[in-house]
mmCIF file of C-alpha atoms and ligand atoms in Angstrom:
data_model
loop_
_atom_site.group_PDB
_atom_site.id
_atom_site.type_symbol
_atom_site.label_atom_id
_atom_site.label_comp_id
_atom_site.label_asym_id
_atom_site.label_seq_id
_atom_site.Cartn_x
_atom_site.Cartn_y
_atom_site.Cartn_z
ATOM 1 C CA MET A 1 27.276 -13.093 118.635
ATOM 2 C CA LYS A 2 27.438 -9.867 120.441
ATOM 3 C CA THR A 3 25.876 -11.331 123.645
ATOM 4 C CA ILE A 4 28.417 -14.261 123.653
ATOM 5 C CA ILE A 5 31.197 -11.661 123.136
ATOM 6 C CA ARG A 6 29.810 -9.545 125.845
ATOM 7 C CA ILE A 7 29.597 -12.187 128.238
ATOM 8 C CA VAL A 8 33.220 -13.217 127.641
ATOM 9 C CA THR A 9 34.679 -9.969 127.558
ATOM 10 C CA ARG A 10 32.983 -9.018 130.911
ATOM 11 C CA PHE A 11 34.112 -12.038 132.964
ATOM 12 C CA ILE A 12 37.480 -13.026 131.474
ATOM 13 C CA PRO A 13 40.393 -10.499 132.045
ATOM 14 C CA ARG A 14 41.618 -9.094 128.754
ATOM 15 C CA ARG A 15 45.251 -10.364 129.554
ATOM 16 C CA TYR A 16 43.860 -13.867 129.617
ATOM 17 C CA LEU A 17 41.242 -13.375 127.064
ATOM 18 C CA ASN A 18 43.993 -12.704 124.629
ATOM 19 C CA ARG A 19 45.606 -15.987 124.707
ATOM 20 C CA VAL A 20 42.296 -18.076 124.777
ATOM 21 C CA SER A 21 40.319 -15.947 122.336
ATOM 22 C CA HIS A 22 42.966 -15.679 119.679
ATOM 23 C CA PHE A 23 42.266 -19.168 118.533
ATOM 24 C CA PHE A 24 38.432 -18.626 118.377
ATOM 25 C CA SER A 25 38.439 -15.275 117.112
ATOM 26 C CA ARG A 26 40.587 -16.188 114.083
ATOM 27 C CA ILE A 27 37.861 -19.081 113.257
ATOM 28 C CA ILE A 28 35.001 -16.442 113.530
ATOM 29 C CA GLY A 29 37.199 -14.144 111.528
ATOM 30 C CA LEU A 30 36.579 -16.455 108.491
ATOM 31 C CA PHE A 31 32.990 -15.365 108.604
ATOM 32 C CA TYR A 32 33.901 -11.729 108.562
ATOM 33 C CA LEU A 33 36.347 -12.035 105.666
ATOM 34 C CA GLY A 34 35.959 -9.193 103.220
ATOM 35 C CA ASN A 35 37.433 -5.709 102.109
ATOM 36 C CA LYS A 36 35.604 -3.080 103.943
ATOM 37 C CA VAL A 37 37.850 -2.656 106.746
ATOM 38 C CA ASN A 38 41.728 -3.218 107.016
ATOM 39 C CA CYS A 39 43.782 -3.701 109.982
ATOM 40 C CA PRO A 40 46.807 -1.636 109.939
ATOM 41 C CA VAL A 41 48.504 -3.667 112.703
ATOM 42 C CA CYS A 42 48.219 -7.087 111.042
ATOM 43 C CA GLY A 43 47.171 -6.231 107.455
ATOM 44 C CA ALA A 44 44.249 -8.263 107.589
ATOM 45 C CA LYS A 45 41.207 -7.347 105.652
ATOM 46 C CA TYR A 46 37.407 -7.967 106.888
ATOM 47 C CA ARG A 47 33.847 -7.170 106.108
ATOM 48 C CA LYS A 48 33.825 -5.499 109.573
ATOM 49 C CA PHE A 49 35.725 -6.159 112.848
ATOM 50 C CA LEU A 50 34.052 -7.974 115.406
ATOM 51 C CA PRO A 51 32.039 -6.438 118.413
ATOM 52 C CA TYR A 52 33.748 -5.780 121.540
ATOM 53 C CA GLY A 53 33.023 -4.117 124.968
ATOM 54 C CA ARG A 54 32.330 -5.034 128.521
ATOM 55 C CA PHE A 55 29.122 -2.957 128.900
ATOM 56 C CA LYS A 56 28.236 -1.252 125.773
ATOM 57 C CA THR A 57 29.249 -3.645 123.149
ATOM 58 C CA ARG A 58 30.813 -1.550 120.358
ATOM 59 C CA ASP A 59 30.470 -2.697 116.781
ATOM 60 C CA ASN A 60 33.309 -2.835 114.524
ATOM 61 C CA ALA A 61 36.032 -2.972 117.209
ATOM 62 C CA LEU A 62 38.111 -6.101 117.462
ATOM 63 C CA CYS A 63 40.409 -7.422 114.854
ATOM 64 C CA PRO A 64 39.670 -11.113 114.625
ATOM 65 C CA ASN A 65 43.403 -11.857 113.551
ATOM 66 C CA CYS A 66 45.727 -10.035 115.913
ATOM 67 C CA LEU A 67 42.990 -8.865 118.467
ATOM 68 C CA SER A 68 43.621 -5.151 118.118
ATOM 69 C CA LEU A 69 41.118 -2.560 119.070
ATOM 70 C CA GLU A 70 40.448 0.997 117.735
ATOM 71 C CA ARG A 71 43.118 2.429 120.008
ATOM 72 C CA HIS A 72 45.738 -0.056 119.053
ATOM 73 C CA ARG A 73 45.212 0.589 115.368
ATOM 74 C CA LEU A 74 45.410 4.114 116.032
ATOM 75 C CA MET A 75 48.663 3.992 117.868
ATOM 76 C CA TRP A 76 50.142 1.939 115.202
ATOM 77 C CA LEU A 77 49.204 4.464 112.556
ATOM 78 C CA TYR A 78 50.827 7.204 114.646
ATOM 79 C CA LEU A 79 54.068 5.216 115.200
ATOM 80 C CA GLN A 80 54.049 4.380 111.412
ATOM 81 C CA ASP A 81 53.436 7.944 110.078
ATOM 82 C CA LYS A 82 54.782 10.082 112.714
ATOM 83 C CA THR A 83 57.880 8.731 114.510
ATOM 84 C CA ASN A 84 60.951 6.757 113.694
ATOM 85 C CA PHE A 85 59.840 3.830 115.818
ATOM 86 C CA PHE A 86 60.133 1.267 113.051
ATOM 87 C CA SER A 87 63.614 2.339 111.816
ATOM 88 C CA ALA A 88 65.517 4.202 114.369
ATOM 89 C CA PRO A 89 67.751 2.250 116.998
ATOM 90 C CA LEU A 90 65.920 2.716 120.089
ATOM 91 C CA LYS A 91 65.607 1.511 123.655
ATOM 92 C CA VAL A 92 61.866 0.795 124.655
ATOM 93 C CA LEU A 93 60.265 0.166 127.725
ATOM 94 C CA HIS A 94 56.607 -1.316 127.152
ATOM 95 C CA VAL A 95 54.530 -1.701 130.407
ATOM 96 C CA ALA A 96 51.513 -3.761 130.420
ATOM 97 C CA PRO A 97 52.341 -4.576 126.676
ATOM 98 C CA GLU A 98 49.413 -5.121 124.533
ATOM 99 C CA TYR A 99 49.018 -8.490 122.916
ATOM 100 C CA CYS A 100 48.687 -7.310 119.307
ATOM 101 C CA PHE A 101 51.989 -5.422 119.562
ATOM 102 C CA ILE A 102 54.524 -7.735 121.537
ATOM 103 C CA LYS A 103 55.528 -10.295 118.710
ATOM 104 C CA ARG A 104 55.562 -7.480 115.976
ATOM 105 C CA PHE A 105 57.757 -5.058 118.248
ATOM 106 C CA GLU A 106 59.954 -7.941 119.225
ATOM 107 C CA LYS A 107 60.575 -8.785 115.558
ATOM 108 C CA LEU A 108 61.951 -5.201 115.064
ATOM 109 C CA ASN A 109 65.656 -5.557 114.720
ATOM 110 C CA ASN A 110 66.329 -1.665 115.400
ATOM 111 C CA LEU A 111 64.590 -1.936 118.858
ATOM 112 C CA ASP A 112 66.038 -2.896 122.086
ATOM 113 C CA TYR A 113 62.691 -3.936 123.365
ATOM 114 C CA ILE A 114 61.717 -4.557 126.918
ATOM 115 C CA THR A 115 58.169 -5.853 128.056
ATOM 116 C CA ALA A 116 57.162 -5.191 131.786
ATOM 117 C CA ASP A 117 54.015 -5.879 133.990
ATOM 118 C CA LEU A 118 53.286 -6.763 137.608
ATOM 119 C CA GLU A 119 50.841 -9.383 136.710
ATOM 120 C CA SER A 120 50.723 -10.201 132.673
ATOM 121 C CA PRO A 121 52.240 -13.596 131.753
ATOM 122 C CA LEU A 122 53.003 -11.751 128.550
ATOM 123 C CA ALA A 123 55.479 -9.343 129.838
ATOM 124 C CA LYS A 124 59.370 -10.470 130.174
ATOM 125 C CA VAL A 125 60.199 -8.244 133.360
ATOM 126 C CA LYS A 126 58.004 -8.436 136.537
ATOM 127 C CA MET A 127 57.773 -5.028 137.980
ATOM 128 C CA ASP A 128 55.719 -2.397 139.889
ATOM 129 C CA VAL A 129 55.225 0.679 137.936
ATOM 130 C CA HIS A 130 55.436 2.414 141.159
ATOM 131 C CA ASP A 131 59.022 1.486 141.394
ATOM 132 C CA ILE A 132 60.512 0.755 137.938
ATOM 133 C CA PRO A 133 63.694 -0.928 138.502
ATOM 134 C CA PHE A 134 65.649 0.828 135.955
ATOM 135 C CA GLU A 135 68.208 3.718 136.155
ATOM 136 C CA GLU A 136 67.084 7.182 135.267
ATOM 137 C CA ASN A 137 67.682 8.109 131.663
ATOM 138 C CA THR A 138 67.552 4.622 130.420
ATOM 139 C CA PHE A 139 64.830 4.549 127.617
ATOM 140 C CA ASP A 140 64.121 6.518 124.288
ATOM 141 C CA VAL A 141 60.484 5.451 124.381
ATOM 142 C CA VAL A 142 58.031 4.403 127.043
ATOM 143 C CA PHE A 143 54.611 2.923 126.430
ATOM 144 C CA CYS A 144 52.125 2.301 129.226
ATOM 145 C CA ASN A 145 48.506 2.149 128.006
ATOM 146 C CA HIS A 146 45.412 1.592 130.087
ATOM 147 C CA THR A 147 47.235 1.070 133.392
ATOM 148 C CA MET A 148 47.074 4.468 135.254
ATOM 149 C CA GLU A 149 43.352 3.912 135.893
ATOM 150 C CA HIS A 150 44.260 0.725 137.903
ATOM 151 C CA VAL A 151 47.412 1.675 140.007
ATOM 152 C CA GLU A 152 47.066 2.952 143.496
ATOM 153 C CA ASP A 153 49.262 6.327 142.869
ATOM 154 C CA ASP A 154 49.177 7.123 139.367
ATOM 155 C CA LEU A 155 51.240 10.497 139.771
ATOM 156 C CA LYS A 156 54.106 8.141 141.171
ATOM 157 C CA ALA A 157 53.847 5.775 138.437
ATOM 158 C CA MET A 158 53.672 8.651 135.734
ATOM 159 C CA ARG A 159 56.981 10.145 137.452
ATOM 160 C CA GLU A 160 58.509 6.677 137.455
ATOM 161 C CA LEU A 161 58.013 6.414 133.716
ATOM 162 C CA GLN A 162 59.420 10.076 133.357
ATOM 163 C CA ARG A 163 62.466 9.368 135.420
ATOM 164 C CA VAL A 164 63.543 6.310 133.333
ATOM 165 C CA LEU A 165 62.820 8.249 130.001
ATOM 166 C CA LYS A 166 65.837 9.793 128.677
ATOM 167 C CA ALA A 167 66.021 13.605 128.019
ATOM 168 C CA GLY A 168 64.613 14.026 124.433
ATOM 169 C CA GLY A 169 62.712 10.901 124.644
ATOM 170 C CA TRP A 170 59.088 10.394 124.066
ATOM 171 C CA GLY A 171 56.134 7.924 124.852
ATOM 172 C CA ILE A 172 52.504 7.217 124.736
ATOM 173 C CA ILE A 173 50.317 6.953 128.133
ATOM 174 C CA GLN A 174 46.923 6.314 127.110
ATOM 175 C CA SER A 175 43.814 5.982 129.490
ATOM 176 C CA PRO A 176 40.129 5.828 129.423
ATOM 177 C CA ILE A 177 38.851 9.094 129.837
ATOM 178 C CA ASN A 178 35.193 10.011 130.854
ATOM 179 C CA ILE A 179 34.634 13.129 128.643
ATOM 180 C CA LYS A 180 31.597 14.010 130.755
ATOM 181 C CA ARG A 181 34.047 14.937 133.567
ATOM 182 C CA ASP A 182 36.097 18.112 133.787
ATOM 183 C CA LEU A 183 38.189 16.674 136.673
ATOM 184 C CA THR A 184 39.577 13.260 137.533
ATOM 185 C CA TYR A 185 37.578 11.490 140.148
ATOM 186 C CA GLU A 186 39.130 9.242 142.737
ATOM 187 C CA ASP A 187 38.353 8.378 146.054
ATOM 188 C CA PRO A 188 40.760 5.823 148.053
ATOM 189 C CA SER A 189 37.998 4.872 150.444
ATOM 190 C CA ILE A 190 36.163 3.142 147.625
ATOM 191 C CA THR A 191 37.693 -0.431 147.839
ATOM 192 C CA SER A 192 35.134 -3.050 147.023
ATOM 193 C CA GLU A 193 34.753 -4.478 143.412
ATOM 194 C CA LYS A 194 31.131 -3.464 143.332
ATOM 195 C CA ASP A 195 31.592 0.118 144.382
ATOM 196 C CA ARG A 196 34.423 0.665 142.012
ATOM 197 C CA GLU A 197 32.580 -0.755 139.264
ATOM 198 C CA GLU A 198 29.697 1.690 140.289
ATOM 199 C CA HIS A 199 31.975 4.794 140.649
ATOM 200 C CA PHE A 200 34.747 4.198 138.261
ATOM 201 C CA GLY A 201 33.150 2.122 135.539
ATOM 202 C CA GLN A 202 35.094 -1.132 136.119
ATOM 203 C CA LYS A 203 35.893 -3.298 139.268
ATOM 204 C CA ASP A 204 39.525 -2.898 138.903
ATOM 205 C CA HIS A 205 39.608 0.918 138.402
ATOM 206 C CA VAL A 206 40.449 2.939 141.046
ATOM 207 C CA ARG A 207 39.903 6.402 139.262
ATOM 208 C CA GLU A 208 38.065 7.729 136.344
ATOM 209 C CA TYR A 209 40.082 10.465 134.463
ATOM 210 C CA GLY A 210 38.518 13.408 133.211
ATOM 211 C CA LEU A 211 39.338 16.122 130.501
ATOM 212 C CA ASP A 212 42.197 17.126 133.078
ATOM 213 C CA TYR A 213 44.302 13.970 131.891
ATOM 214 C CA PRO A 214 46.838 15.564 130.057
ATOM 215 C CA GLN A 215 47.595 18.100 132.988
ATOM 216 C CA ARG A 216 47.815 15.184 135.190
ATOM 217 C CA LEU A 217 50.774 13.957 132.999
ATOM 218 C CA GLU A 218 52.192 17.511 133.212
ATOM 219 C CA LYS A 219 52.142 17.348 136.873
ATOM 220 C CA ALA A 220 54.335 14.231 136.764
ATOM 221 C CA GLY A 221 56.808 16.150 134.796
ATOM 222 C CA PHE A 222 56.294 15.427 131.368
ATOM 223 C CA GLU A 223 55.772 17.739 128.093
ATOM 224 C CA VAL A 224 52.356 16.703 126.816
ATOM 225 C CA ASP A 225 51.376 16.753 122.977
ATOM 226 C CA VAL A 226 47.976 15.692 122.651
ATOM 227 C CA ASP A 227 47.904 14.361 119.057
ATOM 228 C CA LYS A 228 44.346 15.196 117.506
ATOM 229 C CA SER A 229 45.384 14.116 113.856
ATOM 230 C CA ILE A 230 42.404 11.864 113.771
ATOM 231 C CA GLU A 231 40.225 15.041 113.412
ATOM 232 C CA GLN A 232 42.007 15.841 110.231
ATOM 233 C CA MET A 233 41.928 12.223 108.871
ATOM 234 C CA ASP A 234 39.995 11.500 105.769
ATOM 235 C CA PRO A 235 36.578 9.915 107.373
ATOM 236 C CA GLU A 236 36.967 7.313 104.854
ATOM 237 C CA LEU A 237 40.150 6.187 106.359
ATOM 238 C CA VAL A 238 38.780 6.333 109.939
ATOM 239 C CA GLU A 239 36.061 3.952 108.955
ATOM 240 C CA ARG A 240 38.397 1.775 106.826
ATOM 241 C CA PHE A 241 41.087 1.489 109.791
ATOM 242 C CA GLY A 242 38.122 1.212 112.508
ATOM 243 C CA LEU A 243 39.671 3.931 114.608
ATOM 244 C CA LEU A 244 36.667 5.299 116.248
ATOM 245 C CA THR A 245 35.528 4.284 119.712
ATOM 246 C CA TYR A 246 32.433 5.929 119.689
ATOM 247 C CA GLU A 247 30.343 7.435 116.916
ATOM 248 C CA GLU A 248 32.151 10.866 117.096
ATOM 249 C CA ILE A 249 35.547 11.835 117.937
ATOM 250 C CA THR A 250 36.106 12.594 121.524
ATOM 251 C CA ALA A 251 39.203 13.023 124.064
ATOM 252 C CA GLU A 252 39.362 9.333 124.039
ATOM 253 C CA ASP A 253 40.442 9.137 120.487
ATOM 254 C CA TYR A 254 43.335 11.579 120.852
ATOM 255 C CA LEU A 255 46.923 10.164 121.469
ATOM 256 C CA TYR A 256 48.648 11.320 124.706
ATOM 257 C CA ILE A 257 52.288 11.666 123.767
ATOM 258 C CA VAL A 258 54.624 12.708 126.590
ATOM 259 C CA LYS A 259 58.038 14.094 125.977
ATOM 260 C CA LYS A 260 61.031 14.772 128.571
HETATM 261 ZN ZN1 ZN B 301 44.739 -7.098 113.060
#
């Protein structure tokens, strides 16, 4: 099972994988039914989550029902416990929307919810995050996760998100972080897929963030609040909701909350 999932996730981009695999994962999920883990996004309960990962396959990662991963479940809990996202009237821009969230956010009557992406067939508005086609101070909330490591000029993209956010607005901008790096590594002369994979960890990544990631967001004009509440959470709940990417909590498991 692990090998099959590794092969599939390595060769099919996640945005397509979501559509194809949803059907199959629900069937596989029947074999995982149980009561040990609980997906906060969709409410489904399993013996454990499915393994997932392109290179190092992580156990207990993917919800067979909604396809949420650790980071999605963490974000959902944050929105639920620490924000008024599910009740307040908010205008929301969701760039590169995650499959597990789209339908659930679209159903929320309190939101004016816009999904956007350059390529993803899941998004409503086709746009380049370097040049967002909205006026400044338009949105109360922006989400843009696992995108900045792919874009040519991440600072420009971050500044664009900051520009369209209203004063007093907030957002979540998550990116993969190599915790062994203090400083973000990028080199525009590295362009082939093979070299990018070797240097940045994935063939379509153009940089690898280090522990300076929050400073990078600050450089774009955001106030950044690194939410480390997973450190205070009851370890049983961390286990139950399947929130940890690796064996211990790292900077990848924090939430990077941006404010204007
Ligand atoms: Zn789920």
